PDB file of C-alpha atoms in Angstrom:
ATOM      1  CA  UNK A   1      22.053   2.479  -2.185  1.00  0.00           C
ATOM      2  CA  UNK A   2      24.205   1.804   0.833  1.00  0.00           C
ATOM      3  CA  UNK A   3      23.409  -1.444   2.654  1.00  0.00           C
ATOM      4  CA  UNK A   4      24.819  -3.830   5.181  1.00  0.00           C
ATOM      5  CA  UNK A   5      25.514  -7.431   4.197  1.00  0.00           C
ATOM      6  CA  UNK A   6      23.433  -8.988   6.966  1.00  0.00           C
ATOM      7  CA  UNK A   7      20.472  -6.593   6.843  1.00  0.00           C
ATOM      8  CA  UNK A   8      20.252  -4.774   3.498  1.00  0.00           C
ATOM      9  CA  UNK A   9      17.353  -2.548   4.538  1.00  0.00           C
ATOM     10  CA  UNK A  10      18.813  -1.473   7.870  1.00  0.00           C
ATOM     11  CA  UNK A  11      21.093   1.213   6.432  1.00  0.00           C
ATOM     12  CA  UNK A  12      18.116   2.989   4.898  1.00  0.00           C
ATOM     13  CA  UNK A  13      16.809   3.679   8.374  1.00  0.00           C
ATOM     14  CA  UNK A  14      19.709   6.028   9.041  1.00  0.00           C
ATOM     15  CA  UNK A  15      19.398   8.140   5.886  1.00  0.00           C
ATOM     16  CA  UNK A  16      18.926  11.872   6.571  1.00  0.00           C
ATOM     17  CA  UNK A  17      15.378  12.556   7.692  1.00  0.00           C
ATOM     18  CA  UNK A  18      14.360   8.916   7.927  1.00  0.00           C
ATOM     19  CA  UNK A  19      14.886   8.390  11.696  1.00  0.00           C
ATOM     20  CA  UNK A  20      12.753  11.464  12.331  1.00  0.00           C
ATOM     21  CA  UNK A  21      10.041  10.141   9.987  1.00  0.00           C
ATOM     22  CA  UNK A  22      10.092   6.739  11.699  1.00  0.00           C
ATOM     23  CA  UNK A  23       9.738   8.368  15.110  1.00  0.00           C
ATOM     24  CA  UNK A  24       6.973  10.694  13.947  1.00  0.00           C
ATOM     25  CA  UNK A  25       4.999   7.797  12.445  1.00  0.00           C
ATOM     26  CA  UNK A  26       5.380   5.706  15.585  1.00  0.00           C
ATOM     27  CA  UNK A  27       4.113   8.521  17.790  1.00  0.00           C
ATOM     28  CA  UNK A  28       1.164   9.231  15.486  1.00  0.00           C
ATOM     29  CA  UNK A  29       0.159   5.559  15.393  1.00  0.00           C
ATOM     30  CA  UNK A  30       0.457   5.266  19.174  1.00  0.00           C
ATOM     31  CA  UNK A  31      -1.814   8.277  19.626  1.00  0.00           C
ATOM     32  CA  UNK A  32      -4.659   6.887  17.528  1.00  0.00           C
ATOM     33  CA  UNK A  33      -4.347   3.460  19.133  1.00  0.00           C
ATOM     34  CA  UNK A  34      -4.651   5.179  22.496  1.00  0.00           C
ATOM     35  CA  UNK A  35      -7.918   6.880  21.579  1.00  0.00           C
ATOM     36  CA  UNK A  36     -10.711   5.884  23.947  1.00  0.00           C
ATOM     37  CA  UNK A  37     -12.949   4.772  21.037  1.00  0.00           C
ATOM     38  CA  UNK A  38     -10.394   2.095  20.125  1.00  0.00           C
ATOM     39  CA  UNK A  39     -11.083   0.271  23.385  1.00  0.00           C
ATOM     40  CA  UNK A  40     -14.632  -0.662  22.427  1.00  0.00           C
ATOM     41  CA  UNK A  41     -15.236   0.155  18.738  1.00  0.00           C
ATOM     42  CA  UNK A  42     -11.977  -0.709  17.010  1.00  0.00           C
ATOM     43  CA  UNK A  43     -13.733  -2.974  14.499  1.00  0.00           C
ATOM     44  CA  UNK A  44     -15.748  -0.014  13.241  1.00  0.00           C
ATOM     45  CA  UNK A  45     -12.619   2.087  12.879  1.00  0.00           C
ATOM     46  CA  UNK A  46     -10.904  -0.744  10.985  1.00  0.00           C
ATOM     47  CA  UNK A  47     -13.838  -1.098   8.601  1.00  0.00           C
ATOM     48  CA  UNK A  48     -13.964   2.627   7.909  1.00  0.00           C
ATOM     49  CA  UNK A  49     -10.183   2.790   7.428  1.00  0.00           C
ATOM     50  CA  UNK A  50     -10.448  -0.043   4.899  1.00  0.00           C
ATOM     51  CA  UNK A  51     -13.103   1.804   2.934  1.00  0.00           C
ATOM     52  CA  UNK A  52     -11.166   5.063   2.939  1.00  0.00           C
ATOM     53  CA  UNK A  53      -7.904   3.354   2.094  1.00  0.00           C
ATOM     54  CA  UNK A  54      -9.528   1.593  -0.852  1.00  0.00           C
ATOM     55  CA  UNK A  55     -10.915   4.891  -2.107  1.00  0.00           C
ATOM     56  CA  UNK A  56      -7.467   6.496  -1.868  1.00  0.00           C
ATOM     57  CA  UNK A  57      -5.696   3.697  -3.709  1.00  0.00           C
ATOM     58  CA  UNK A  58      -8.318   3.715  -6.458  1.00  0.00           C
ATOM     59  CA  UNK A  59      -7.954   7.495  -6.797  1.00  0.00           C
ATOM     60  CA  UNK A  60      -4.241   7.097  -7.506  1.00  0.00           C
ATOM     61  CA  UNK A  61      -5.144   4.489 -10.129  1.00  0.00           C
ATOM     62  CA  UNK A  62      -7.393   6.973 -11.909  1.00  0.00           C
ATOM     63  CA  UNK A  63     -10.781   6.351 -10.250  1.00  0.00           C
ATOM     64  CA  UNK A  64     -11.123   9.369  -7.960  1.00  0.00           C
ATOM     65  CA  UNK A  65     -14.612   8.798  -6.577  1.00  0.00           C
ATOM     66  CA  UNK A  66     -15.953  10.544  -3.506  1.00  0.00           C
ATOM     67  CA  UNK A  67     -16.239   8.417  -0.389  1.00  0.00           C
ATOM     68  CA  UNK A  68     -20.032   8.327  -0.335  1.00  0.00           C
ATOM     69  CA  UNK A  69     -20.153   6.999  -3.887  1.00  0.00           C
ATOM     70  CA  UNK A  70     -17.788   4.179  -2.902  1.00  0.00           C
ATOM     71  CA  UNK A  71     -19.893   3.491   0.170  1.00  0.00           C
ATOM     72  CA  UNK A  72     -23.176   3.522  -1.765  1.00  0.00           C
ATOM     73  CA  UNK A  73     -22.210   1.505  -4.837  1.00  0.00           C
ATOM     74  CA  UNK A  74     -22.841  -2.225  -4.898  1.00  0.00           C
ATOM     75  CA  UNK A  75     -22.033  -2.990  -8.536  1.00  0.00           C
ATOM     76  CA  UNK A  76     -18.417  -2.482  -9.565  1.00  0.00           C
ATOM     77  CA  UNK A  77     -18.621  -4.071 -12.977  1.00  0.00           C
ATOM     78  CA  UNK A  78     -18.994  -2.129 -16.178  1.00  0.00           C
ATOM     79  CA  UNK A  79     -16.871   0.948 -16.751  1.00  0.00           C
ATOM     80  CA  UNK A  80     -13.134   1.034 -16.077  1.00  0.00           C
ATOM     81  CA  UNK A  81     -13.353   3.312 -13.027  1.00  0.00           C
ATOM     82  CA  UNK A  82     -15.917   1.094 -11.328  1.00  0.00           C
ATOM     83  CA  UNK A  83     -13.736  -1.959 -11.906  1.00  0.00           C
ATOM     84  CA  UNK A  84     -10.754  -0.115 -10.449  1.00  0.00           C
ATOM     85  CA  UNK A  85     -12.669   0.826  -7.304  1.00  0.00           C
ATOM     86  CA  UNK A  86     -13.950  -2.744  -7.022  1.00  0.00           C
ATOM     87  CA  UNK A  87     -10.409  -4.091  -7.334  1.00  0.00           C
ATOM     88  CA  UNK A  88      -9.184  -1.749  -4.583  1.00  0.00           C
ATOM     89  CA  UNK A  89     -11.987  -2.838  -2.257  1.00  0.00           C
ATOM     90  CA  UNK A  90     -11.309  -6.528  -2.896  1.00  0.00           C
ATOM     91  CA  UNK A  91      -7.594  -6.099  -2.266  1.00  0.00           C
ATOM     92  CA  UNK A  92      -8.124  -4.301   1.025  1.00  0.00           C
ATOM     93  CA  UNK A  93     -10.481  -7.043   2.184  1.00  0.00           C
ATOM     94  CA  UNK A  94      -7.955  -9.704   1.171  1.00  0.00           C
ATOM     95  CA  UNK A  95      -4.899  -8.109   2.808  1.00  0.00           C
ATOM     96  CA  UNK A  96      -5.640  -9.244   6.334  1.00  0.00           C
ATOM     97  CA  UNK A  97      -6.140 -12.842   5.221  1.00  0.00           C
ATOM     98  CA  UNK A  98      -2.623 -13.163   3.830  1.00  0.00           C
ATOM     99  CA  UNK A  99      -0.436 -12.147   6.765  1.00  0.00           C
ATOM    100  CA  UNK A 100       0.622 -15.655   7.742  1.00  0.00           C
ATOM    101  CA  UNK A 101       1.672 -16.448   4.180  1.00  0.00           C
ATOM    102  CA  UNK A 102       3.493 -13.161   3.553  1.00  0.00           C
ATOM    103  CA  UNK A 103       6.527 -13.842   5.748  1.00  0.00           C
ATOM    104  CA  UNK A 104       6.873 -17.374   4.337  1.00  0.00           C
ATOM    105  CA  UNK A 105       6.080 -16.853   0.659  1.00  0.00           C
ATOM    106  CA  UNK A 106       5.620 -13.221  -0.396  1.00  0.00           C
ATOM    107  CA  UNK A 107       5.578 -14.160  -4.077  1.00  0.00           C
ATOM    108  CA  UNK A 108       2.538 -16.355  -3.487  1.00  0.00           C
ATOM    109  CA  UNK A 109       0.836 -13.415  -1.813  1.00  0.00           C
ATOM    110  CA  UNK A 110       1.625 -11.086  -4.715  1.00  0.00           C
ATOM    111  CA  UNK A 111       0.227 -13.641  -7.147  1.00  0.00           C
ATOM    112  CA  UNK A 112      -2.931 -13.894  -5.061  1.00  0.00           C
ATOM    113  CA  UNK A 113      -3.263 -10.113  -4.885  1.00  0.00           C
ATOM    114  CA  UNK A 114      -3.084  -9.832  -8.654  1.00  0.00           C
ATOM    115  CA  UNK A 115      -5.654 -12.564  -9.041  1.00  0.00           C
ATOM    116  CA  UNK A 116      -7.994 -10.746  -6.642  1.00  0.00           C
ATOM    117  CA  UNK A 117      -7.415  -7.385  -8.324  1.00  0.00           C
ATOM    118  CA  UNK A 118      -7.978  -8.735 -11.825  1.00  0.00           C
ATOM    119  CA  UNK A 119     -11.278 -10.286 -10.830  1.00  0.00           C
ATOM    120  CA  UNK A 120     -11.684 -11.972 -14.199  1.00  0.00           C
ATOM    121  CA  UNK A 121     -10.898  -8.811 -16.184  1.00  0.00           C
ATOM    122  CA  UNK A 122      -7.545 -10.133 -17.413  1.00  0.00           C
ATOM    123  CA  UNK A 123      -7.018 -13.242 -19.588  1.00  0.00           C
ATOM    124  CA  UNK A 124      -6.666 -16.257 -17.311  1.00  0.00           C
ATOM    125  CA  UNK A 125      -3.156 -17.184 -18.414  1.00  0.00           C
ATOM    126  CA  UNK A 126      -1.866 -13.711 -17.502  1.00  0.00           C
ATOM    127  CA  UNK A 127      -3.352 -13.548 -14.000  1.00  0.00           C
ATOM    128  CA  UNK A 128      -1.263 -14.138 -10.918  1.00  0.00           C
ATOM    129  CA  UNK A 129       2.105 -14.483 -12.601  1.00  0.00           C
ATOM    130  CA  UNK A 130       4.881 -12.065 -13.576  1.00  0.00           C
ATOM    131  CA  UNK A 131       4.576 -10.752 -17.116  1.00  0.00           C
ATOM    132  CA  UNK A 132       6.477 -12.323 -19.986  1.00  0.00           C
ATOM    133  CA  UNK A 133       8.938 -10.522 -22.222  1.00  0.00           C
ATOM    134  CA  UNK A 134       6.407  -9.735 -24.923  1.00  0.00           C
ATOM    135  CA  UNK A 135       3.548  -8.634 -22.662  1.00  0.00           C
ATOM    136  CA  UNK A 136       2.481  -5.026 -22.239  1.00  0.00           C
ATOM    137  CA  UNK A 137       1.783  -3.292 -18.930  1.00  0.00           C
ATOM    138  CA  UNK A 138      -1.234  -1.104 -18.257  1.00  0.00           C
ATOM    139  CA  UNK A 139      -0.069   1.345 -15.563  1.00  0.00           C
ATOM    140  CA  UNK A 140      -0.641   4.893 -16.865  1.00  0.00           C
ATOM    141  CA  UNK A 141       0.413   6.762 -13.706  1.00  0.00           C
ATOM    142  CA  UNK A 142       3.980   5.406 -13.688  1.00  0.00           C
ATOM    143  CA  UNK A 143       6.086   6.300 -16.700  1.00  0.00           C
ATOM    144  CA  UNK A 144       9.478   5.103 -15.455  1.00  0.00           C
ATOM    145  CA  UNK A 145      11.390   2.743 -17.764  1.00  0.00           C
ATOM    146  CA  UNK A 146       9.951  -0.751 -17.591  1.00  0.00           C
ATOM    147  CA  UNK A 147      12.402  -3.450 -16.491  1.00  0.00           C
ATOM    148  CA  UNK A 148      12.610  -6.547 -18.665  1.00  0.00           C
ATOM    149  CA  UNK A 149      10.999  -9.804 -17.602  1.00  0.00           C
ATOM    150  CA  UNK A 150      14.319 -11.374 -16.590  1.00  0.00           C
ATOM    151  CA  UNK A 151      15.209  -8.418 -14.367  1.00  0.00           C
ATOM    152  CA  UNK A 152      11.726  -8.487 -12.851  1.00  0.00           C
ATOM    153  CA  UNK A 153      12.112 -12.157 -11.923  1.00  0.00           C
ATOM    154  CA  UNK A 154      15.507 -11.586 -10.319  1.00  0.00           C
ATOM    155  CA  UNK A 155      14.468  -8.539  -8.333  1.00  0.00           C
ATOM    156  CA  UNK A 156      11.240 -10.165  -7.157  1.00  0.00           C
ATOM    157  CA  UNK A 157      13.259 -13.088  -5.879  1.00  0.00           C
ATOM    158  CA  UNK A 158      15.619 -10.707  -4.096  1.00  0.00           C
ATOM    159  CA  UNK A 159      12.711  -8.848  -2.514  1.00  0.00           C
ATOM    160  CA  UNK A 160      11.202 -12.146  -1.411  1.00  0.00           C
ATOM    161  CA  UNK A 161      14.460 -13.184   0.283  1.00  0.00           C
ATOM    162  CA  UNK A 162      14.629  -9.886   2.176  1.00  0.00           C
ATOM    163  CA  UNK A 163      11.078 -10.259   3.467  1.00  0.00           C
ATOM    164  CA  UNK A 164      11.558 -13.881   4.513  1.00  0.00           C
ATOM    165  CA  UNK A 165      14.867 -13.084   6.244  1.00  0.00           C
ATOM    166  CA  UNK A 166      13.300 -10.256   8.224  1.00  0.00           C
ATOM    167  CA  UNK A 167      15.726  -7.871   9.871  1.00  0.00           C
ATOM    168  CA  UNK A 168      15.937  -4.808  12.044  1.00  0.00           C
ATOM    169  CA  UNK A 169      14.727  -2.182   9.576  1.00  0.00           C
ATOM    170  CA  UNK A 170      11.765  -0.137  10.826  1.00  0.00           C
ATOM    171  CA  UNK A 171       8.351  -1.074   9.461  1.00  0.00           C
ATOM    172  CA  UNK A 172       8.116   2.231   7.605  1.00  0.00           C
ATOM    173  CA  UNK A 173      11.342   1.520   5.727  1.00  0.00           C
ATOM    174  CA  UNK A 174      10.376  -2.031   4.783  1.00  0.00           C
ATOM    175  CA  UNK A 175       6.885  -0.973   3.702  1.00  0.00           C
ATOM    176  CA  UNK A 176       8.243   1.870   1.588  1.00  0.00           C
ATOM    177  CA  UNK A 177      10.801  -0.379  -0.131  1.00  0.00           C
ATOM    178  CA  UNK A 178       8.222  -3.086  -0.882  1.00  0.00           C
ATOM    179  CA  UNK A 179       5.847  -0.452  -2.269  1.00  0.00           C
ATOM    180  CA  UNK A 180       8.546   1.285  -4.316  1.00  0.00           C
ATOM    181  CA  UNK A 181      10.071  -1.902  -5.687  1.00  0.00           C
ATOM    182  CA  UNK A 182       6.734  -3.230  -6.906  1.00  0.00           C
ATOM    183  CA  UNK A 183       5.953   0.095  -8.574  1.00  0.00           C
ATOM    184  CA  UNK A 184       9.370   0.097 -10.206  1.00  0.00           C
ATOM    185  CA  UNK A 185       9.053  -3.484 -11.467  1.00  0.00           C
ATOM    186  CA  UNK A 186       5.358  -3.441 -12.422  1.00  0.00           C
ATOM    187  CA  UNK A 187       5.576  -7.247 -12.477  1.00  0.00           C
ATOM    188  CA  UNK A 188       2.029  -7.841 -13.698  1.00  0.00           C
ATOM    189  CA  UNK A 189       0.229  -6.772 -16.824  1.00  0.00           C
ATOM    190  CA  UNK A 190      -2.247  -4.689 -14.829  1.00  0.00           C
ATOM    191  CA  UNK A 191      -3.166  -3.387 -11.351  1.00  0.00           C
ATOM    192  CA  UNK A 192       0.452  -2.975 -10.239  1.00  0.00           C
ATOM    193  CA  UNK A 193      -0.153   0.233  -8.298  1.00  0.00           C
ATOM    194  CA  UNK A 194      -3.089  -1.271  -6.438  1.00  0.00           C
ATOM    195  CA  UNK A 195      -1.060  -4.379  -5.625  1.00  0.00           C
ATOM    196  CA  UNK A 196       1.966  -2.324  -4.496  1.00  0.00           C
ATOM    197  CA  UNK A 197      -0.111  -0.242  -2.114  1.00  0.00           C
ATOM    198  CA  UNK A 198      -1.807  -3.347  -0.722  1.00  0.00           C
ATOM    199  CA  UNK A 199       1.596  -4.943  -0.129  1.00  0.00           C
ATOM    200  CA  UNK A 200       2.619  -1.803   1.774  1.00  0.00           C
ATOM    201  CA  UNK A 201      -0.508  -2.246   3.921  1.00  0.00           C
ATOM    202  CA  UNK A 202       0.360  -5.908   4.584  1.00  0.00           C
ATOM    203  CA  UNK A 203       3.845  -4.956   5.779  1.00  0.00           C
ATOM    204  CA  UNK A 204       2.480  -2.288   8.131  1.00  0.00           C
ATOM    205  CA  UNK A 205      -0.051  -4.722   9.618  1.00  0.00           C
ATOM    206  CA  UNK A 206       2.275  -7.706   9.827  1.00  0.00           C
ATOM    207  CA  UNK A 207       5.131  -5.716  11.350  1.00  0.00           C
ATOM    208  CA  UNK A 208       3.009  -4.842  14.363  1.00  0.00           C
ATOM    209  CA  UNK A 209       3.099  -1.117  13.618  1.00  0.00           C
ATOM    210  CA  UNK A 210      -0.584  -1.123  12.635  1.00  0.00           C
ATOM    211  CA  UNK A 211      -1.973  -4.533  13.649  1.00  0.00           C
ATOM    212  CA  UNK A 212      -5.629  -3.463  13.467  1.00  0.00           C
ATOM    213  CA  UNK A 213      -5.139  -1.806  10.057  1.00  0.00           C
ATOM    214  CA  UNK A 214      -6.487   1.583  11.122  1.00  0.00           C
ATOM    215  CA  UNK A 215      -3.751   3.768   9.599  1.00  0.00           C
ATOM    216  CA  UNK A 216      -4.452   3.698   5.831  1.00  0.00           C
ATOM    217  CA  UNK A 217      -1.379   5.008   4.046  1.00  0.00           C
ATOM    218  CA  UNK A 218      -3.391   4.980   0.814  1.00  0.00           C
ATOM    219  CA  UNK A 219      -5.429   7.892   2.173  1.00  0.00           C
ATOM    220  CA  UNK A 220      -2.267   9.915   2.644  1.00  0.00           C
ATOM    221  CA  UNK A 221      -0.814   8.998  -0.732  1.00  0.00           C
ATOM    222  CA  UNK A 222      -4.009  10.208  -2.381  1.00  0.00           C
ATOM    223  CA  UNK A 223      -4.249  13.324  -0.233  1.00  0.00           C
ATOM    224  CA  UNK A 224      -0.731  14.412  -1.154  1.00  0.00           C
ATOM    225  CA  UNK A 225      -1.727  14.038  -4.792  1.00  0.00           C
ATOM    226  CA  UNK A 226      -0.663  12.047  -7.830  1.00  0.00           C
ATOM    227  CA  UNK A 227       2.071  14.540  -8.787  1.00  0.00           C
ATOM    228  CA  UNK A 228       3.717  14.323  -5.359  1.00  0.00           C
ATOM    229  CA  UNK A 229       3.400  10.535  -5.416  1.00  0.00           C
ATOM    230  CA  UNK A 230       5.144  10.282  -8.777  1.00  0.00           C
ATOM    231  CA  UNK A 231       7.841  12.792  -7.785  1.00  0.00           C
ATOM    232  CA  UNK A 232       8.640  10.876  -4.597  1.00  0.00           C
ATOM    233  CA  UNK A 233       8.667   7.597  -6.514  1.00  0.00           C
ATOM    234  CA  UNK A 234      11.193   9.068  -8.949  1.00  0.00           C
ATOM    235  CA  UNK A 235      13.463   9.471  -5.938  1.00  0.00           C
ATOM    236  CA  UNK A 236      13.136   5.754  -5.287  1.00  0.00           C
ATOM    237  CA  UNK A 237      13.985   4.833  -8.866  1.00  0.00           C
ATOM    238  CA  UNK A 238      16.987   7.194  -8.820  1.00  0.00           C
ATOM    239  CA  UNK A 239      18.413   5.056  -6.022  1.00  0.00           C
ATOM    240  CA  UNK A 240      20.406   7.884  -4.463  1.00  0.00           C
ATOM    241  CA  UNK A 241      20.430   8.332  -0.664  1.00  0.00           C
ATOM    242  CA  UNK A 242      18.512  11.586  -1.080  1.00  0.00           C
ATOM    243  CA  UNK A 243      15.979   9.987  -3.396  1.00  0.00           C
ATOM    244  CA  UNK A 244      15.434   6.969  -1.175  1.00  0.00           C
ATOM    245  CA  UNK A 245      15.030   9.192   1.877  1.00  0.00           C
ATOM    246  CA  UNK A 246      12.490  11.336   0.009  1.00  0.00           C
ATOM    247  CA  UNK A 247      10.416   8.276  -0.902  1.00  0.00           C
ATOM    248  CA  UNK A 248      10.518   6.825   2.615  1.00  0.00           C
ATOM    249  CA  UNK A 249       9.570  10.133   4.221  1.00  0.00           C
ATOM    250  CA  UNK A 250       6.764  10.566   1.680  1.00  0.00           C
ATOM    251  CA  UNK A 251       5.410   7.155   2.703  1.00  0.00           C
ATOM    252  CA  UNK A 252       5.766   8.154   6.352  1.00  0.00           C
ATOM    253  CA  UNK A 253       3.773  11.318   5.793  1.00  0.00           C
ATOM    254  CA  UNK A 254       1.122   9.244   4.029  1.00  0.00           C
ATOM    255  CA  UNK A 255       0.753   7.014   7.088  1.00  0.00           C
ATOM    256  CA  UNK A 256       0.452  10.070   9.323  1.00  0.00           C
ATOM    257  CA  UNK A 257      -2.306  11.456   7.106  1.00  0.00           C
ATOM    258  CA  UNK A 258      -4.020   8.077   7.316  1.00  0.00           C
ATOM    259  CA  UNK A 259      -3.743   8.322  11.098  1.00  0.00           C
ATOM    260  CA  UNK A 260      -5.335  11.764  10.963  1.00  0.00           C
ATOM    261  CA  UNK A 261      -8.216  10.342   8.944  1.00  0.00           C
ATOM    262  CA  UNK A 262      -8.828   7.527  11.417  1.00  0.00           C
ATOM    263  CA  UNK A 263      -8.537   9.914  14.350  1.00  0.00           C
ATOM    264  CA  UNK A 264     -11.357  11.924  12.771  1.00  0.00           C
ATOM    265  CA  UNK A 265     -13.362   8.709  12.478  1.00  0.00           C
ATOM    266  CA  UNK A 266     -12.755   8.015  16.176  1.00  0.00           C
ATOM    267  CA  UNK A 267     -13.898  11.509  17.075  1.00  0.00           C
ATOM    268  CA  UNK A 268     -17.038  11.110  14.965  1.00  0.00           C
ATOM    269  CA  UNK A 269     -17.843   7.779  16.591  1.00  0.00           C
ATOM    270  CA  UNK A 270     -17.335   9.329  20.004  1.00  0.00           C
ATOM    271  CA  UNK A 271     -19.803  12.070  19.151  1.00  0.00           C
ATOM    272  CA  UNK A 272     -22.228   9.503  17.736  1.00  0.00           C
ATOM    273  CA  UNK A 273     -21.980  11.077  14.288  1.00  0.00           C
ATOM    274  CA  UNK A 274     -20.654   8.074  12.378  1.00  0.00           C
TER     275      UNK A 274
END
């Protein structure tokens, strides 16, 4: 992809369709933050967005439970789907605690996210570290070629440098690249999709675009469907300007759908129905 030497992500912001997506996302986020409910009940909106975002991320990982089942359940041990939903809930709860570390040491945050997601379900020596050359990856949704361990290490280090350096790229672009790169690398033996979507959430919160975490992109990714998610991701892995733009705009649409979900929550709270 085309980049500039000083700010490698900045050029992506000018790809066809991306400036419009950035503007559309910004306006949508501003509208929900301006809702009258946000002035006095923002904590309730944040909590509900976290629950719905967790449900959406788990759905993409193969545990497509209805929202009320996620809300009702207290035990997430046992069957694979329950563990997946539990991992998604734990990751969402953890995301806001890691913002200060993210800009200084994103690799530490990714290790922590994998540890939280695994929750004891993965052998201890494989938790919280990039996979080794002879280790398999359990990520059934993504069938793209799996990079080798050496490539994973190099690209993770490159991604870390970009995050630490910051830059002028819009939050949507940075979040989409972090999400896409982690999906492409699948650096851990398990839970890579959940971790990638949580990292996207961290970028959106930490960038100031969604500081109260009320715009769950995971909702939109799930609503657009697994097939659309995979097709857009294939654009990212292709690395062409068209493919990158398609992935970034897909992520933008996902945020807007998350905004729509939280706007509905605000309306329900205003009516006293939630």
